[in-house]
CSV table of C-alpha atoms in Angstrom, one decimal:
chain,number,residue,atom,x,y,z
A,13,MET,CA,28.6,-25.1,0.5
A,14,SER,CA,26.0,-24.6,3.2
A,15,THR,CA,22.9,-22.9,4.6
A,16,ALA,CA,22.1,-20.3,7.7
A,17,PHE,CA,18.9,-19.0,8.7
A,18,THR,CA,19.4,-15.2,10.0
A,19,PHE,CA,16.7,-13.4,12.0
A,20,PRO,CA,16.2,-9.9,11.7
A,21,GLY,CA,16.4,-7.1,14.6
A,22,GLN,CA,14.7,-3.8,15.3
A,23,GLY,CA,13.9,-1.4,12.8
A,24,SER,CA,12.2,-4.4,10.4
A,25,GLN,CA,8.9,-3.8,11.9
A,26,ALA,CA,6.0,-2.4,9.9
A,27,VAL,CA,2.1,-2.3,10.8
A,28,GLY,CA,0.6,-5.3,8.8
A,29,MET,CA,3.5,-7.7,9.9
A,30,GLY,CA,2.8,-11.2,9.6
A,31,ARG,CA,-0.9,-10.6,8.8
A,32,ASP,CA,-0.8,-12.9,5.6
A,33,LEU,CA,0.8,-15.5,7.5
A,34,ALA,CA,-2.0,-15.8,9.9
A,35,ASP,CA,-4.6,-15.6,7.2
A,36,ALA,CA,-2.6,-18.4,5.2
A,37,PHE,CA,-1.5,-20.7,7.9
A,38,ALA,CA,-3.0,-22.3,11.3
A,39,GLU,CA,0.6,-22.7,12.4
A,40,ALA,CA,1.1,-19.0,12.1
A,41,ARG,CA,-2.3,-18.2,13.9
A,42,GLU,CA,-1.0,-20.5,16.7
A,43,VAL,CA,2.3,-18.6,16.9
A,44,PHE,CA,0.7,-15.3,17.1
A,45,GLY,CA,-1.9,-16.6,19.8
A,46,ALA,CA,0.9,-18.1,22.1
A,47,VAL,CA,2.9,-15.2,22.2
A,48,ASP,CA,-0.3,-13.0,22.9
A,49,ASP,CA,-1.0,-15.4,25.8
A,50,ALA,CA,2.8,-15.4,26.8
A,51,LEU,CA,2.6,-11.4,27.2
A,52,ASP,CA,-1.2,-11.1,28.5
A,53,GLN,CA,-1.8,-8.7,25.6
A,54,ARG,CA,-3.1,-8.7,22.1
A,55,LEU,CA,-0.1,-8.1,20.4
A,56,SER,CA,-0.9,-9.3,17.2
A,57,THR,CA,-3.9,-6.5,17.0
A,58,ILE,CA,-1.0,-4.0,17.5
A,59,MET,CA,1.2,-5.7,14.7
A,60,TRP,CA,-1.8,-6.0,12.1
A,61,GLU,CA,-3.9,-2.7,12.8
A,62,GLY,CA,-1.1,-0.4,14.7
A,63,PRO,CA,-1.0,2.5,15.5
A,64,GLU,CA,2.7,2.4,14.3
A,65,ASP,CA,3.9,4.4,17.3
A,66,GLU,CA,2.8,1.5,19.7
A,67,LEU,CA,4.2,-1.3,17.6
A,68,THR,CA,7.6,1.1,17.3
A,69,LEU,CA,7.7,1.0,21.6
A,70,THR,CA,10.8,-1.7,22.1
A,71,ALA,CA,8.8,-3.4,24.3
A,72,ASN,CA,6.5,-4.2,21.6
A,73,ALA,CA,8.5,-4.2,18.6
A,74,GLN,CA,10.9,-7.1,19.7
A,75,PRO,CA,8.4,-9.6,20.8
A,76,ALA,CA,6.5,-8.8,17.9
A,77,LEU,CA,9.4,-9.6,15.2
A,78,MET,CA,10.3,-12.3,16.8
A,79,ALA,CA,6.7,-13.6,16.6
A,80,VAL,CA,6.9,-13.2,12.9
A,81,SER,CA,10.0,-15.1,12.4
A,82,MET,CA,8.5,-18.1,14.6
A,83,ALA,CA,5.3,-17.9,12.3
A,84,VAL,CA,7.5,-18.6,9.2
A,85,MET,CA,9.5,-21.1,11.1
A,86,ARG,CA,6.4,-23.1,12.4
A,87,VAL,CA,5.1,-23.5,8.5
A,88,MET,CA,8.3,-24.2,7.4
A,89,GLU,CA,8.6,-27.0,9.8
A,90,LYS,CA,5.0,-28.3,9.1
A,91,GLY,CA,6.1,-28.4,5.5
A,92,GLY,CA,8.8,-30.7,6.4
A,93,ILE,CA,11.6,-28.3,6.8
A,94,SER,CA,13.8,-29.5,9.6
A,95,LEU,CA,16.3,-27.0,10.7
A,96,LYS,CA,19.1,-29.4,11.9
A,97,ASP,CA,18.7,-31.4,8.8
A,98,LYS,CA,18.9,-28.5,6.3
A,99,VAL,CA,20.7,-25.5,8.0
A,100,SER,CA,24.3,-25.3,9.4
A,101,TYR,CA,23.8,-22.4,11.6
A,102,VAL,CA,21.6,-19.6,12.8
A,103,ALA,CA,22.2,-16.0,13.7
A,104,GLY,CA,20.0,-12.7,14.6
A,105,HIS,CA,20.7,-9.4,14.4
A,106,SER,CA,20.4,-8.0,18.0
A,107,LEU,CA,17.0,-9.2,19.4
A,108,GLY,CA,17.0,-11.6,16.4
A,109,GLU,CA,19.6,-13.6,18.3
A,110,TYR,CA,16.6,-14.5,20.3
A,111,SER,CA,14.5,-15.7,17.5
A,112,ALA,CA,17.5,-17.5,16.1
A,113,LEU,CA,17.6,-19.3,19.7
A,114,CYS,CA,13.9,-20.2,19.9
A,115,ALA,CA,14.2,-21.4,16.2
A,116,ALA,CA,16.8,-23.5,17.4
A,117,GLY,CA,15.0,-25.0,20.6
A,118,THR,CA,17.0,-23.2,23.1
A,119,PHE,CA,14.0,-21.3,24.5
A,120,THR,CA,10.6,-22.1,24.1
A,121,LEU,CA,8.2,-19.8,22.2
A,122,ALA,CA,6.5,-18.2,25.3
A,123,ASP,CA,9.6,-18.1,27.3
A,124,THR,CA,11.3,-15.9,24.3
A,125,ALA,CA,8.4,-13.6,24.3
A,126,ARG,CA,8.7,-12.9,27.7
A,127,LEU,CA,12.5,-12.5,27.8
A,128,LEU,CA,12.1,-10.2,24.7
A,129,ARG,CA,9.5,-8.1,26.6
A,130,ILE,CA,11.9,-7.9,29.7
A,131,ARG,CA,14.5,-6.9,27.3
A,132,GLY,CA,12.7,-4.2,25.8
A,133,ASN,CA,11.5,-2.6,29.1
A,134,ALA,CA,15.0,-2.8,30.5
A,135,MET,CA,16.6,-1.2,27.8
A,136,GLN,CA,14.2,1.8,27.5
A,137,ALA,CA,14.4,2.2,31.5
A,138,ALA,CA,18.3,2.0,31.5
A,139,VAL,CA,18.7,5.6,30.7
A,140,PRO,CA,16.4,8.4,30.9
A,141,VAL,CA,14.7,9.8,28.0
A,142,GLY,CA,16.8,12.6,26.5
A,143,GLU,CA,20.1,11.6,28.0
A,144,GLY,CA,21.1,9.0,25.1
A,145,ALA,CA,21.4,8.8,21.5
A,146,MET,CA,22.4,6.9,18.7
A,147,ALA,CA,23.8,8.1,15.1
A,148,ALA,CA,24.6,6.0,11.9
A,149,ILE,CA,28.1,7.0,10.1
A,150,ILE,CA,28.0,6.2,6.5
A,151,GLY,CA,31.3,5.9,4.3
A,152,LEU,CA,34.1,6.1,7.2
A,153,PRO,CA,36.1,3.0,8.1
A,154,ALA,CA,35.6,1.4,11.4
A,155,GLU,CA,39.3,2.8,13.0
A,156,ASP,CA,38.4,6.5,12.2
A,157,VAL,CA,34.9,5.8,13.7
A,158,GLU,CA,36.6,4.4,16.7
A,159,ALA,CA,39.0,7.5,16.7
A,160,VAL,CA,36.0,9.8,16.6
A,161,CYS,CA,34.1,8.2,19.5
A,162,SER,CA,37.2,8.5,21.4
A,163,GLU,CA,37.8,12.1,20.9
A,164,ALA,CA,34.1,12.9,21.2
A,165,ALA,CA,33.7,11.1,24.5
A,166,ASP,CA,35.6,13.2,26.8
A,167,GLY,CA,34.6,11.2,30.2
A,168,ALA,CA,31.4,10.5,28.7
A,169,ILE,CA,30.1,7.3,26.9
A,170,CYS,CA,30.6,6.9,23.4
A,171,GLN,CA,31.1,3.6,21.2
A,172,ILE,CA,30.2,1.7,18.0
A,173,ALA,CA,27.0,0.0,18.9
A,174,ASN,CA,26.5,-1.7,15.1
A,175,ASP,CA,28.9,-2.7,12.6
A,176,ASN,CA,26.3,-3.5,9.9
A,177,GLY,CA,28.6,-3.6,7.0
A,178,GLY,CA,28.5,-2.0,3.7
A,179,GLY,CA,30.4,1.1,5.2
A,180,GLN,CA,27.3,1.6,7.8
A,181,LEU,CA,28.2,1.7,11.3
A,182,VAL,CA,26.0,2.9,14.3
A,183,ILE,CA,27.3,4.9,17.2
A,184,SER,CA,25.8,4.9,20.8
A,185,GLY,CA,26.3,6.9,23.8
A,186,ASN,CA,25.6,10.1,25.8
A,187,LYS,CA,23.4,12.4,23.6
A,188,THR,CA,26.3,15.3,23.6
A,189,ALA,CA,29.0,13.1,22.7
A,190,VAL,CA,27.3,11.4,20.1
A,191,GLU,CA,26.2,14.6,18.7
A,192,LYS,CA,29.8,15.4,19.0
A,193,ALA,CA,31.1,12.3,17.3
A,194,ALA,CA,28.6,12.8,14.3
A,195,ASN,CA,30.0,16.3,13.8
A,196,LEU,CA,33.7,14.8,13.6
A,197,ALA,CA,32.9,12.3,11.7
A,198,THR,CA,31.4,14.4,8.6
A,199,GLU,CA,34.6,16.8,9.2
A,200,LYS,CA,36.7,13.5,8.6
A,201,GLY,CA,35.0,12.6,5.5
A,202,ALA,CA,32.2,10.3,6.3
A,203,LYS,CA,29.6,10.3,3.6
A,204,ARG,CA,26.6,11.1,6.0
A,205,ALA,CA,26.4,11.2,9.7
A,206,MET,CA,22.8,11.2,10.7
A,207,MET,CA,21.2,11.1,14.4
A,208,LEU,CA,18.7,8.2,14.4
A,209,PRO,CA,15.3,8.7,15.7
A,210,VAL,CA,15.6,6.2,18.8
A,211,SER,CA,14.5,5.9,22.3
A,212,ALA,CA,17.6,4.7,24.0
A,213,PRO,CA,21.4,4.4,23.4
A,214,PHE,CA,21.3,0.4,22.8
A,215,HIS,CA,24.5,-1.6,22.6
A,216,SER,CA,26.4,0.8,24.7
A,217,ALA,CA,27.8,0.7,28.4
A,218,LEU,CA,24.9,2.9,29.4
A,219,MET,CA,22.8,-0.2,29.1
A,220,ALA,CA,24.7,-1.7,32.1
A,221,PRO,CA,21.4,-2.1,34.1
A,222,ALA,CA,19.5,-4.0,31.5
A,223,ALA,CA,22.2,-6.4,31.2
A,224,GLU,CA,21.9,-6.9,34.8
A,225,ARG,CA,18.3,-7.3,34.5
A,226,MET,CA,18.7,-9.9,31.2
A,227,GLY,CA,21.0,-11.9,33.5
A,228,GLU,CA,18.6,-12.3,36.0
A,229,ALA,CA,15.9,-13.4,33.8
A,230,LEU,CA,17.9,-15.6,31.9
A,231,ALA,CA,19.1,-17.3,34.9
A,232,GLN,CA,15.3,-18.1,35.6
A,233,VAL,CA,14.7,-19.7,32.1
A,234,ALA,CA,15.1,-23.3,31.3
A,235,LYS,CA,17.5,-23.8,28.2
A,236,LYS,CA,18.7,-26.5,25.8
A,237,ARG,CA,21.2,-26.9,23.3
A,238,PRO,CA,20.5,-25.4,20.0
A,239,GLU,CA,20.1,-27.8,17.4
A,240,VAL,CA,22.7,-26.3,15.3
A,241,PRO,CA,25.1,-23.4,16.4
A,242,VAL,CA,24.1,-20.5,16.9
A,243,ILE,CA,26.6,-17.4,15.8
A,244,PRO,CA,26.4,-14.6,18.7
A,245,ASN,CA,26.9,-11.0,17.8
A,246,VAL,CA,29.5,-10.2,20.3
A,247,ALA,CA,31.5,-13.1,19.6
A,248,VAL,CA,31.3,-14.3,15.8
A,249,SER,CA,32.1,-17.9,16.7
A,250,PRO,CA,29.8,-20.7,16.8
A,251,ILE,CA,28.6,-22.0,20.0
A,252,THR,CA,25.9,-24.7,21.6
A,253,ASP,CA,26.8,-24.7,25.3
A,254,PRO,CA,23.6,-22.9,27.0
A,255,GLU,CA,25.5,-20.8,29.6
A,256,ASP,CA,27.8,-19.8,26.9
A,257,ILE,CA,24.7,-18.8,25.0
A,258,THR,CA,23.5,-16.8,28.2
A,259,ALA,CA,26.7,-15.2,28.9
A,260,ARG,CA,26.8,-14.0,25.4
A,261,LEU,CA,23.2,-12.6,25.5
A,262,VAL,CA,24.2,-10.3,28.4
A,263,GLU,CA,27.2,-9.4,27.0
A,264,GLN,CA,25.4,-8.1,23.9
A,265,VAL,CA,23.1,-5.7,25.6
A,266,THR,CA,25.9,-3.5,26.1
A,267,GLY,CA,28.2,-5.0,23.6
A,268,ARG,CA,28.7,-4.5,19.6
A,269,VAL,CA,26.3,-6.1,16.9
A,270,ARG,CA,29.2,-7.4,14.7
A,271,TRP,CA,27.1,-8.1,11.7
A,272,ARG,CA,29.6,-7.5,9.0
A,273,GLU,CA,32.1,-9.8,10.9
A,274,THR,CA,29.0,-12.4,11.1
A,275,VAL,CA,28.4,-12.3,7.1
A,276,GLU,CA,32.2,-12.4,6.7
A,277,TRP,CA,32.6,-15.8,9.1
A,278,PHE,CA,29.8,-17.2,6.9
A,279,GLY,CA,31.7,-16.5,3.7
A,280,ARG,CA,34.9,-17.9,5.0
A,281,ASN,CA,33.4,-21.0,6.4
A,282,GLU,CA,31.4,-21.9,3.0
A,283,VAL,CA,28.1,-20.8,3.9
A,284,HIS,CA,26.8,-19.2,1.0
A,285,THR,CA,22.9,-19.0,1.4
A,286,LEU,CA,21.3,-17.1,3.8
A,287,TYR,CA,17.4,-17.5,4.6
A,288,GLU,CA,16.5,-14.1,6.1
A,289,ILE,CA,13.5,-15.4,8.2
A,290,GLY,CA,10.8,-12.8,9.5
A,291,SER,CA,9.9,-9.1,8.4
A,292,GLY,CA,11.6,-7.0,6.4
A,293,LYS,CA,14.6,-7.7,4.4
A,294,VAL,CA,17.3,-5.1,5.9
A,295,LEU,CA,19.9,-8.4,6.1
A,296,THR,CA,19.6,-9.6,2.6
A,297,GLY,CA,20.5,-6.2,1.7
A,298,LEU,CA,23.4,-6.1,3.8
A,299,ALA,CA,24.8,-9.5,3.0
A,300,ARG,CA,24.7,-8.4,-0.6
A,301,ARG,CA,26.7,-5.4,0.0
A,302,ILE,CA,28.9,-7.2,2.5
A,303,ASP,CA,30.1,-10.3,0.1
A,304,ARG,CA,28.7,-10.6,-3.3
A,305,GLN,CA,29.5,-14.3,-3.0
A,306,ILE,CA,26.4,-14.9,-0.6
A,307,HIS,CA,23.3,-15.6,-1.9
A,308,GLY,CA,20.3,-13.6,0.4
A,309,ILE,CA,16.9,-15.0,0.4
A,310,THR,CA,14.1,-13.0,2.3
A,311,VAL,CA,11.4,-15.4,3.7
A,312,ASN,CA,8.4,-13.4,5.3
A,313,SER,CA,5.2,-14.1,2.8
A,314,PRO,CA,3.3,-17.3,1.9
A,315,ALA,CA,5.0,-17.1,-1.4
A,316,ASP,CA,8.5,-16.8,-0.2
A,317,ILE,CA,7.9,-19.6,2.2
A,318,GLU,CA,6.8,-22.0,-0.7
A,319,ALA,CA,9.7,-20.9,-2.5
A,320,ALA,CA,12.3,-21.5,-0.1
A,321,MET,CA,10.8,-25.0,0.9
A,322,LYS,CA,11.4,-26.2,-2.8
A,323,ALA,CA,14.7,-24.5,-2.5
A,324,LEU,CA,15.5,-26.6,0.9
A,325,ALA,CA,13.8,-29.8,0.0
């Protein structure tokens, strides 16, 4: 059996995130300072003190989540945990894929912070406010959700954005189409269909302008082969070639986050321990619902780090 490190996506942010790490570890403070410098902004102050609505902004939440993940990584590295010696694969949920690649050495910390700031701004700007929407569909098979999206689209955009597992799918696209799809899903027997309080229709074809912008930004950034293979959201198979990684990151902006399939891939390939590196515990909960044979471990506090380092030693 082997181990993978996974990295959380948007929605795992919370005011106060990373403060305990900064108080306890110089390596964490260095990460937060470097991200602040890269963005020319005291992002760490927003992370620790809020206000919450400012932290929740896509352009802030994305680099903030990466910063906490990398603070955990740097502390563990200082404690003697080498990614290439202890971990077989890395993966991240949406923006978490950038955190995974930073942890694996593909991107520098400063470049990752700047890429995520560009990504957040580009995704927000891709669609005028109010024209796009997302909804969570609970308890309806994926093929039925696909059918609902097709029926509701009627020339507009409506597609599955996230397959999170545990019977949870998220749809994204034009607001009227998504609202219609949510109603149809309820009629077809979904346990729940709820509109999400998001600022843009992420992971849909409406994000094409953002995908183009990320292609331009990624072309200008130095990339190294990751120390361990990454499992990209849109492909669900290990990759290490920097150009392949770039292509998958661009595709990810408009493509589906295939998290259920990612966890299932881990299970089929004897990866039975997943350490969730960073803020929150969303991915640990999802892993438990997707495959009961997989052991999920959350690592985001000083005590978590100490326990993880003992287990991995």
